[in-house]
Short mmCIF file of C-alpha atoms in Angstrom, two decimals:
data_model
loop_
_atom_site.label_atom_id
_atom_site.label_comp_id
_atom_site.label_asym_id
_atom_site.label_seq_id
_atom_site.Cartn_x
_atom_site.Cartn_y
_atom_site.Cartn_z
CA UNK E 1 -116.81 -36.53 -41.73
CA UNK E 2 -113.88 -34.81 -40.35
CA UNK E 3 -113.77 -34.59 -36.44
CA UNK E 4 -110.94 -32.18 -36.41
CA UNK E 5 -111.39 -28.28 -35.32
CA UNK E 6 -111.82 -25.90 -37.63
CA UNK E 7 -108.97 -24.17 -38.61
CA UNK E 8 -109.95 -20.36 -38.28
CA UNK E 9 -113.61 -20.26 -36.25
CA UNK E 10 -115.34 -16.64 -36.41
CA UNK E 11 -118.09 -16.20 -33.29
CA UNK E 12 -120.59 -13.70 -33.90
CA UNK E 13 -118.03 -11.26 -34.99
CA UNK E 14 -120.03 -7.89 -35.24
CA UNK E 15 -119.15 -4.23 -36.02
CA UNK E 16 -121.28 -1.02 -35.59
CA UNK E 17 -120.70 2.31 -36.02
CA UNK E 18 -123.53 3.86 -33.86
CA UNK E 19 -126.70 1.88 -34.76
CA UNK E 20 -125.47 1.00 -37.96
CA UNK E 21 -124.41 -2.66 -38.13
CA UNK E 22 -121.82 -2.66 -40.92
CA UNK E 23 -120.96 -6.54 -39.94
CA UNK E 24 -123.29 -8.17 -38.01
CA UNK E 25 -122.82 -11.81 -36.09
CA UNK E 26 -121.30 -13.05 -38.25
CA UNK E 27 -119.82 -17.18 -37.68
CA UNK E 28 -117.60 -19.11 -40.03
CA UNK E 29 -115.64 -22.01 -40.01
CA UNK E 30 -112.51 -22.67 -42.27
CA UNK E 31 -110.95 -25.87 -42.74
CA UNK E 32 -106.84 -25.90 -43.02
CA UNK E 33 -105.94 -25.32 -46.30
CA UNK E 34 -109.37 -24.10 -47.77
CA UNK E 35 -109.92 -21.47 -49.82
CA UNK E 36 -113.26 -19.35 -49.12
CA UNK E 37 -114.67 -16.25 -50.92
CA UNK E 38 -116.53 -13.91 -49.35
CA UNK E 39 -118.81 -12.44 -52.10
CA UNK E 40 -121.79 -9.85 -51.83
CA UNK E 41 -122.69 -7.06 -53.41
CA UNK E 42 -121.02 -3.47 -52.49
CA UNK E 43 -121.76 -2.06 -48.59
CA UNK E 44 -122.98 -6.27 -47.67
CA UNK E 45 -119.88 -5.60 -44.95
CA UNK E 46 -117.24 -8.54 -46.90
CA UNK E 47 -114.73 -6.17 -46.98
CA UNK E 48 -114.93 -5.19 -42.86
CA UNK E 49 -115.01 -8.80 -42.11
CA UNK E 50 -111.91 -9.64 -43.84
CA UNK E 51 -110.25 -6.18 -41.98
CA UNK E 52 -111.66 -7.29 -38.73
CA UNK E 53 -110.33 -10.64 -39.57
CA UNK E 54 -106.62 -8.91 -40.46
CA UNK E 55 -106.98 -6.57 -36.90
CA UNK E 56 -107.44 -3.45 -39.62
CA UNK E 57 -110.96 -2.78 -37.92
CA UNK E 58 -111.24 -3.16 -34.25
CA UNK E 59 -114.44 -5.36 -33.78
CA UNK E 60 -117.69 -4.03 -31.11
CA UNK E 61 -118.23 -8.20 -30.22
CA UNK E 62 -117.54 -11.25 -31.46
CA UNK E 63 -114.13 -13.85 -31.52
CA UNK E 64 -111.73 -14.87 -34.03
CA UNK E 65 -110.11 -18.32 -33.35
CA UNK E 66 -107.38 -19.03 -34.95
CA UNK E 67 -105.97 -22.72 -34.24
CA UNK E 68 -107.50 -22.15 -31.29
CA UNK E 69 -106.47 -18.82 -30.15
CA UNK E 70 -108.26 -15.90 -29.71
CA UNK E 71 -106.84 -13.11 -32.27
CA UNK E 72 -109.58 -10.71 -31.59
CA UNK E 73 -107.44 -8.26 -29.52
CA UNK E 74 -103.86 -8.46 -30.80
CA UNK E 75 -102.85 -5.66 -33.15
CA UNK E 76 -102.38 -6.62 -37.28
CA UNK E 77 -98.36 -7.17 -36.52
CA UNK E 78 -99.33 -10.01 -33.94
CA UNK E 79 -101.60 -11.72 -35.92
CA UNK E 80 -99.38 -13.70 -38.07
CA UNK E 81 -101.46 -13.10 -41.22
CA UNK E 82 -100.79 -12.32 -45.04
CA UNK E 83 -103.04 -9.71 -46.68
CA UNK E 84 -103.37 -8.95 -50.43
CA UNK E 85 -104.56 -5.34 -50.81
CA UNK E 86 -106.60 -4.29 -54.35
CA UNK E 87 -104.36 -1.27 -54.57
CA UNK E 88 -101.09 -3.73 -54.26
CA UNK E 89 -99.58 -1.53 -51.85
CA UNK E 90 -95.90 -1.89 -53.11
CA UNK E 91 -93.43 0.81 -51.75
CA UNK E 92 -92.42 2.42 -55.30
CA UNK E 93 -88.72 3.23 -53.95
CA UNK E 94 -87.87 -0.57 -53.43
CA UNK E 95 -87.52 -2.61 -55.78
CA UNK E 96 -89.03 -6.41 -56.20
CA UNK E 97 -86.70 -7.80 -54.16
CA UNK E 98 -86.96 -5.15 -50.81
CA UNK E 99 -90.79 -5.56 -51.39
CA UNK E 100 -90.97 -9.28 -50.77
CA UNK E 101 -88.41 -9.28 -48.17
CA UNK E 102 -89.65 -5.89 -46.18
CA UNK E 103 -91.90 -8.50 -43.50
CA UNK E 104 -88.80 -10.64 -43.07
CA UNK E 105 -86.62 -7.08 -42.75
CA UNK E 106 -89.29 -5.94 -40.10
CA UNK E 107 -89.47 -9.13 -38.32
CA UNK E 108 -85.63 -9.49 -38.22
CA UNK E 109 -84.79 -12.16 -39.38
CA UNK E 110 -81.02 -13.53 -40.30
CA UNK E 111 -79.82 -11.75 -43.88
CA UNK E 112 -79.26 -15.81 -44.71
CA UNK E 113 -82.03 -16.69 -44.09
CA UNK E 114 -84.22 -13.83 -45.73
CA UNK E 115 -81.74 -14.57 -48.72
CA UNK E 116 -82.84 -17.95 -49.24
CA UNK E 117 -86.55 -17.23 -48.38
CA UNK E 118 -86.83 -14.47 -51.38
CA UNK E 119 -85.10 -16.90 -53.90
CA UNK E 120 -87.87 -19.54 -52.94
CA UNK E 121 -90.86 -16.90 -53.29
CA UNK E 122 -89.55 -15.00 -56.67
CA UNK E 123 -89.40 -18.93 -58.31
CA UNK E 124 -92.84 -19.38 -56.66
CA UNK E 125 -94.27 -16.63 -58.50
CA UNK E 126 -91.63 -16.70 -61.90
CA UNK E 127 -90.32 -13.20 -60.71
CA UNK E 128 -86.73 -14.12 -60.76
CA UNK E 129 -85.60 -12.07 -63.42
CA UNK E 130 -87.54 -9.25 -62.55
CA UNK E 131 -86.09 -8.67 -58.63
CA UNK E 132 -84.17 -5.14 -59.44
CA UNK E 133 -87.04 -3.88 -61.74
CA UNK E 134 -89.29 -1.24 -59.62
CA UNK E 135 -92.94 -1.58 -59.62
CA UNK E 136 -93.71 1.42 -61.95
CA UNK E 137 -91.45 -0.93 -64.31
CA UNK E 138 -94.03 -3.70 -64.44
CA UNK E 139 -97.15 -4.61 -65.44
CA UNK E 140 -100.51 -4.96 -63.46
CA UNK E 141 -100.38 -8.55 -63.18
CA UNK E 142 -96.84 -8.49 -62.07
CA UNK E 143 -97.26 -6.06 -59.44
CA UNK E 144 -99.66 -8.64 -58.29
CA UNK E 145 -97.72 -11.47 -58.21
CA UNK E 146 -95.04 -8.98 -56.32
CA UNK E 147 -98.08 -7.92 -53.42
CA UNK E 148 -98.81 -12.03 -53.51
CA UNK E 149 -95.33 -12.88 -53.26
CA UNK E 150 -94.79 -10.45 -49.89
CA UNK E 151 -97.92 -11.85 -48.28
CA UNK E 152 -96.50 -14.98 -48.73
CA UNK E 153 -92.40 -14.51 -47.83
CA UNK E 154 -93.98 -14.00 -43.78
CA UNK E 155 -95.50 -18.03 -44.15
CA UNK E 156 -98.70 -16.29 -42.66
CA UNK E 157 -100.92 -18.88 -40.70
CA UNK E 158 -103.93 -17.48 -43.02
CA UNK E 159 -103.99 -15.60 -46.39
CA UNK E 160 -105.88 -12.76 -46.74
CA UNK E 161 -107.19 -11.08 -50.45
CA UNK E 162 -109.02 -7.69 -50.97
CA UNK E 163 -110.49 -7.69 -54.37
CA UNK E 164 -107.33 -8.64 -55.86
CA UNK E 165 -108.43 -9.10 -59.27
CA UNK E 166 -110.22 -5.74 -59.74
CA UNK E 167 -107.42 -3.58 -60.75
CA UNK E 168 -106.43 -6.04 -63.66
CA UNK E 169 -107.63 -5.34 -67.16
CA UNK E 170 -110.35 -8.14 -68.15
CA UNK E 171 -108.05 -10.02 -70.34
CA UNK E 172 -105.83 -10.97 -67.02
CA UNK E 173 -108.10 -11.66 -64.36
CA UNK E 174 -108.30 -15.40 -65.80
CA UNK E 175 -104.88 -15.79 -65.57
CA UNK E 176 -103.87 -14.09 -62.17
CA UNK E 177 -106.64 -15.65 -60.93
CA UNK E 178 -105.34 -19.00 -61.56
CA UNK E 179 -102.35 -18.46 -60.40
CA UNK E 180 -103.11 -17.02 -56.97
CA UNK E 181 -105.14 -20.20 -57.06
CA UNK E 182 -101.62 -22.45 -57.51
CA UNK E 183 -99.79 -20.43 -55.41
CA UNK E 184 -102.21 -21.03 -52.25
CA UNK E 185 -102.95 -24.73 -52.77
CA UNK E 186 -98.99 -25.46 -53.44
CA UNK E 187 -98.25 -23.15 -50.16
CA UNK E 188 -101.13 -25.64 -48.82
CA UNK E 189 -102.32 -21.88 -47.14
CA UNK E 190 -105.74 -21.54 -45.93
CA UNK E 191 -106.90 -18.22 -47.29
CA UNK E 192 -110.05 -15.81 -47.30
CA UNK E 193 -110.62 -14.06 -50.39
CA UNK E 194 -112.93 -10.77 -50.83
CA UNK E 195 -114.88 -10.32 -54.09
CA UNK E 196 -117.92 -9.12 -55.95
CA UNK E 197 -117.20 -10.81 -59.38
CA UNK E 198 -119.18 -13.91 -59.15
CA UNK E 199 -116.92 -15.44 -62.15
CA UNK E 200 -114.26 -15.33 -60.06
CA UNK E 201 -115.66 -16.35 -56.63
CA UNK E 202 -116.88 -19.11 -59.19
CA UNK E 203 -113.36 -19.94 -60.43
CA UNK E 204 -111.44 -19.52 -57.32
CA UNK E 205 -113.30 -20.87 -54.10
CA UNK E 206 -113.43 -24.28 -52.20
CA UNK E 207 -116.32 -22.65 -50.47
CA UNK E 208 -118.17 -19.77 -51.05
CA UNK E 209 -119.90 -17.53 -48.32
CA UNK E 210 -122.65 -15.18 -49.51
CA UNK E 211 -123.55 -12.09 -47.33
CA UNK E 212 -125.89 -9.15 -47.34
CA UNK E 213 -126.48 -6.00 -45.36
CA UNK E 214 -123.71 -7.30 -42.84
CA UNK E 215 -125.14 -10.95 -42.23
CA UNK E 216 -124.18 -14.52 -43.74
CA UNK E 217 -126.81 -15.18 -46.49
CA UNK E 218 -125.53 -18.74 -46.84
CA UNK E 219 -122.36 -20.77 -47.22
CA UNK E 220 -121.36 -23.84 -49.16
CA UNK E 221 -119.81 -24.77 -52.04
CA UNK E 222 -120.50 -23.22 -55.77
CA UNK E 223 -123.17 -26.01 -56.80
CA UNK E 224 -124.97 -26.18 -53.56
CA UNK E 225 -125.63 -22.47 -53.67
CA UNK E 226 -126.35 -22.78 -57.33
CA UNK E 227 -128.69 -25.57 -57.13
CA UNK E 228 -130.24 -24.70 -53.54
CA UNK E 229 -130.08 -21.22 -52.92
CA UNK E 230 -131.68 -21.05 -49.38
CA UNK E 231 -133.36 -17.77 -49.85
CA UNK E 232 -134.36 -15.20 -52.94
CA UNK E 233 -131.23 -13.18 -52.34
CA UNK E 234 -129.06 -15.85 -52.68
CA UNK E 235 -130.80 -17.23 -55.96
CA UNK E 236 -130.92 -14.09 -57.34
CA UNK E 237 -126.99 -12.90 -56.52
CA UNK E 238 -125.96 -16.47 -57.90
CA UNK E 239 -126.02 -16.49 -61.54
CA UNK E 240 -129.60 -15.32 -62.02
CA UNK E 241 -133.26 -16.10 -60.92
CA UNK E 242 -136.44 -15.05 -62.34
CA UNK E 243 -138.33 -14.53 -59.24
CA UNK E 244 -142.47 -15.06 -59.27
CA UNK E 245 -144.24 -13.91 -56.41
CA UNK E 246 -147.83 -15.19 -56.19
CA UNK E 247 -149.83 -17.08 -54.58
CA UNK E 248 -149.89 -21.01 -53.42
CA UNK E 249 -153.06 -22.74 -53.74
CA UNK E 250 -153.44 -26.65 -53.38
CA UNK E 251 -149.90 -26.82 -53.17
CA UNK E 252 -148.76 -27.02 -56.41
CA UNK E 253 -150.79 -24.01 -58.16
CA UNK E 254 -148.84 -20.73 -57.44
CA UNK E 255 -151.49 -17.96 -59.13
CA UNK E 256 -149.39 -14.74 -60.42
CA UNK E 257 -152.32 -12.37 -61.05
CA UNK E 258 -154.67 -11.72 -63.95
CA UNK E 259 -155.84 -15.59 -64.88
CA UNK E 260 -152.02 -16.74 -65.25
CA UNK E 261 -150.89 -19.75 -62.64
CA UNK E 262 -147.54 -21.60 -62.83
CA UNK E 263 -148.14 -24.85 -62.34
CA UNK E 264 -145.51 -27.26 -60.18
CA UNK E 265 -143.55 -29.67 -61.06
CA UNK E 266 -143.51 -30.57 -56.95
CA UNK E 267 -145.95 -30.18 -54.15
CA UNK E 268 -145.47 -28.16 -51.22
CA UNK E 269 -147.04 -27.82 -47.40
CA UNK E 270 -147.90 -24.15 -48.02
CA UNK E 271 -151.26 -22.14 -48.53
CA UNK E 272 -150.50 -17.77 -48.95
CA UNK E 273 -147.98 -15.98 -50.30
CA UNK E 274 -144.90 -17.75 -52.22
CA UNK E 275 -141.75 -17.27 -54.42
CA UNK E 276 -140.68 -19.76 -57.31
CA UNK E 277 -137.49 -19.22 -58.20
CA UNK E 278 -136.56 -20.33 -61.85
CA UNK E 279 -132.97 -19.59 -63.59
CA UNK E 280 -133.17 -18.83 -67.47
CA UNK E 281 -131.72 -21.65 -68.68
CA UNK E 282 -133.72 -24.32 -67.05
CA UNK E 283 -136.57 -23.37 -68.31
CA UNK E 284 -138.02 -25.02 -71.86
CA UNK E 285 -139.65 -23.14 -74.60
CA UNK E 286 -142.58 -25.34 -76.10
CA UNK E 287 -142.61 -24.21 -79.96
CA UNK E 288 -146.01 -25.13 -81.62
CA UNK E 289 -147.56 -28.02 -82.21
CA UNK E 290 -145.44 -29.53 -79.51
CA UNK E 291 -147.62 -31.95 -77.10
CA UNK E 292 -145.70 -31.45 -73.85
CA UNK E 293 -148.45 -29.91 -71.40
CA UNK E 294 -147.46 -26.05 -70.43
CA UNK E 295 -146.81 -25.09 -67.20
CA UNK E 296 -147.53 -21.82 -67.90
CA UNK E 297 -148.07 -19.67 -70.99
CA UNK E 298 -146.82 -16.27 -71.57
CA UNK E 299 -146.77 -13.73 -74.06
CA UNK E 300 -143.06 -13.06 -76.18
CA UNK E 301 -142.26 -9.17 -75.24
CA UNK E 302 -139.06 -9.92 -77.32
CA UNK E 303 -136.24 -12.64 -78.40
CA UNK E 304 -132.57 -11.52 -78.77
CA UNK E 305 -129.91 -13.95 -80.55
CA UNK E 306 -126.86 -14.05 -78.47
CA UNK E 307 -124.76 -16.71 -79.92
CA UNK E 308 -125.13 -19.67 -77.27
CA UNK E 309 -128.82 -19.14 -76.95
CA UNK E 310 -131.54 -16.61 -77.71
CA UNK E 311 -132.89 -14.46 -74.64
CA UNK E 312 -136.68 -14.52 -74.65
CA UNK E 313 -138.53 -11.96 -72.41
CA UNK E 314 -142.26 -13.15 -71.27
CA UNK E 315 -144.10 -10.51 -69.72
CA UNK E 316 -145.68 -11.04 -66.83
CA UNK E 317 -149.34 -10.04 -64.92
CA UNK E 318 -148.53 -6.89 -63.41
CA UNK E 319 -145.24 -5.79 -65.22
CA UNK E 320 -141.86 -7.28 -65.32
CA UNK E 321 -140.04 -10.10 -67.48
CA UNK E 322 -139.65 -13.71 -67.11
CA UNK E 323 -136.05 -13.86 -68.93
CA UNK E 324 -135.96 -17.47 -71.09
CA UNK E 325 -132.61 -18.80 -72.65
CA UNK E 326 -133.30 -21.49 -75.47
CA UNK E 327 -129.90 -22.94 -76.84
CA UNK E 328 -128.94 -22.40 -80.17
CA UNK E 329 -128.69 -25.90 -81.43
CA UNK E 330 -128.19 -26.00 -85.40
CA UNK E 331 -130.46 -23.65 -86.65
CA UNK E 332 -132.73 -23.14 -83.72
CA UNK E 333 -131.59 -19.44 -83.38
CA UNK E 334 -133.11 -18.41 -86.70
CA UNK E 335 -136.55 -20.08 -85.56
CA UNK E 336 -137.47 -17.19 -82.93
CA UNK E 337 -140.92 -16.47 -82.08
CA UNK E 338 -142.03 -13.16 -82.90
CA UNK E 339 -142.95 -10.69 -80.50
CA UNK E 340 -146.56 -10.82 -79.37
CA UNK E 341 -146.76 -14.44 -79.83
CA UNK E 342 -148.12 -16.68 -76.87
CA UNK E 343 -145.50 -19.38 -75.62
CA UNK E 344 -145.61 -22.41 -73.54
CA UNK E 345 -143.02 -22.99 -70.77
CA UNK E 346 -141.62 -26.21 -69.18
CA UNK E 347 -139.42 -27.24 -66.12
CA UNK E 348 -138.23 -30.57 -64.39
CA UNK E 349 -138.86 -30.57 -60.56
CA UNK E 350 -135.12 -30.12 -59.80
CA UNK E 351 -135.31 -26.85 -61.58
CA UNK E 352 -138.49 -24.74 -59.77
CA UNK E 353 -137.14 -23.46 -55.98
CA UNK E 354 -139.78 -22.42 -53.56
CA UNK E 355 -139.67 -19.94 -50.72
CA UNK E 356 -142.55 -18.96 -48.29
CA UNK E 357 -143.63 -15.38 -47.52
CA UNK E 358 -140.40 -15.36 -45.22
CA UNK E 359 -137.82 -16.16 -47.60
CA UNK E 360 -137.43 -19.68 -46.41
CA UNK E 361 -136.94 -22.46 -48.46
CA UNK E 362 -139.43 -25.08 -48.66
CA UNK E 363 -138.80 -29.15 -49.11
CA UNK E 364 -141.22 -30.70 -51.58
CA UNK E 365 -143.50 -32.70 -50.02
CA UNK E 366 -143.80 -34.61 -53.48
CA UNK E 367 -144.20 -34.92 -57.00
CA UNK E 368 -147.30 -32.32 -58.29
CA UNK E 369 -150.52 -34.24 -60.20
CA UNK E 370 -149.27 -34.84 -63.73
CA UNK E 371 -150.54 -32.12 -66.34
CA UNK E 372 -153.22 -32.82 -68.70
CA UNK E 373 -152.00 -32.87 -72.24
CA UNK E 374 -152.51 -30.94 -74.72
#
């Protein structure tokens, strides 16, 4: 493991207006040249991080370390920083060129020497041809290659993005999103990046940090907070989680209400209230006749084809869904059970997540007794 300082280091960084905690303590560390997304729903307080971050929003406590320095109380201009804004922000009087260049204007620099910088940006982002056009003369993912292109021209010492996908239509987020993706790592920039799309958190990140209601849910990279979510929130925001609240008995029985238990594929130090958290696609469907031993059997509310899989819905003690997805290998699809029907369900140990009645996650303490079979 790396013994070098981070990069940028965040220190309880916090923001209230009045009692209201919009950001609150929140600590990061960013290695040079990583890119990290800051994803959460809308209101979680990603947005006034990255501001406070970019000296937009003047923070109530906390320090922002950049190589070492403390950038907490310089205004935006001194901070030596890049941002990407979701509305672009071009100037519509100036053209491509006079965009780009318009940090290098402000900051003075030689007419050589902002010359020579624009012709190495517009070839970084193929705008060459396009440095008279306008902005209202291009297209959305152009004007986003422009607002990349400016943050860039400055060489800031950290790259900033606001939802910079979100104003592209669908069929272009793929594509700008890749390339803002070449364009850091051949800059070698270390960048922050703002989103709620998960698919492109997904896509984009080294690293992804997960926060709700102003706090830091959990950070790591896209499989570790896929596989190990370290609380419900997490498991539910990433991808999705069916969610069973019950009760743990004997450490491997959690008892959902009305006669039905889930059985465990692991053991667990816990006796009270519990979570399993199980995503969709982990779990098996046992069609008749087949001898695997149930974990739990549930009634079909409803099966949906869908083209990669069939969605089942099991309803559960108490209301609410368990949501199933069985690929659609050969004809599987066509073999759907009907509504009504009663339907065993299966899962490795790898696949069941357990938290306690604090939202913690709990370690196995080992493999559950085998099942009976059938």
């Amino acid at each position: 493991m790396s013994t070098r300082p981070p990069y940028l280091k965040i220190e309880a960084l916090s923001k209230h207006y009045g009692s209201m905690a919009a950001v609150d303590e929140v600590s990061l560390e960013v290695a040079a040249g990583e890119m990290v997304v800051l994803l959460g729903p809308s209101g979680c307080g990603k947005t006034t991080t990255l501001r406070l971050i970019a000296g937009f929003v003047e923070a109530s406590a906390g320090r922002i370390l950049l190589e070492g320095r403390d950038y907490a109380g310089l205004p935006p201009y001194q901070r030596e920083m890049g941002m990407v804004f979701q509305s672009y922000a071009l100037f519509p009087h100036m053209t491509v060129a006079q965009n780009i260049s318009f940090g290098l204007r402000m900051r003075k620099m030689p007419a050589a020497q902002i010359a020579s910088r624009l012709e190495e940006v517009l070839a970084l982002v193929k705008l060459e041809k396009m440095a008279d056009r306008y902005p209202k003369q291009l297209s959305g993912g152009q004007q986003q290659r422009v607002a990349l292109a400016r943050a860039l021209a400055i060489r800031p010492k950290l790259l900033l993005l606001d939802e910079p996908l979100s104003n592209l239509d669908a069929n272009l987020r793929q594509e700008v999103a890749r390339e803002i993706r070449r364009l850091q790592r051949a800059a070698g920039l270390t960048a922050l990046m703002v989103t709620h799309d998960q698919d492109e958190a997904m896509a984009m990140a080294d690293r992804l940090v997960v926060m709700d209601r102003g706090r830091v849910q959990q950070v790591g990279p896209q499989e570790a907070l896929y596989e190990a979510p370290e609380n419900p929130f997490v498991a539910r925001f990433i991808g999705h989680s069916n969610l069973l609240r019950g009760t743990l008995r004997d450490g491997c029985r959690l008892r959902l209400g009305e006669g039905v238990e889930a059985q465990l594929a692991q053991r667990y130090n816990l006796a009270g209230d519990a979570t399993l958290a199980l995503r969709p696609e982990r779990i098996r469907l046992l069609p008749p006749g087949d001898p695997t031993p149930a974990r739990m059997t549930l009634a079909v509310e409803d099966a949906t084809y869908v083209g990669a899989h069939v969605e089942y819905l099991l309803a559960l003690p108490g209301g609410g869904s368990l949501i199933l997805h069985q690929p659609t290998t050969g004809l599987a699809g066509a073999a759907r059970l009907a509504p009504g029907s009663r339907a065993g369900l299966s899962w490795d140990a790898g696949s069941e997540r357990i938290f306690d009645a604090s939202d913690r996650a709990l370690a196995a303490a080992g493999p559950a007794p085998a099942l009976a079979s059938v």
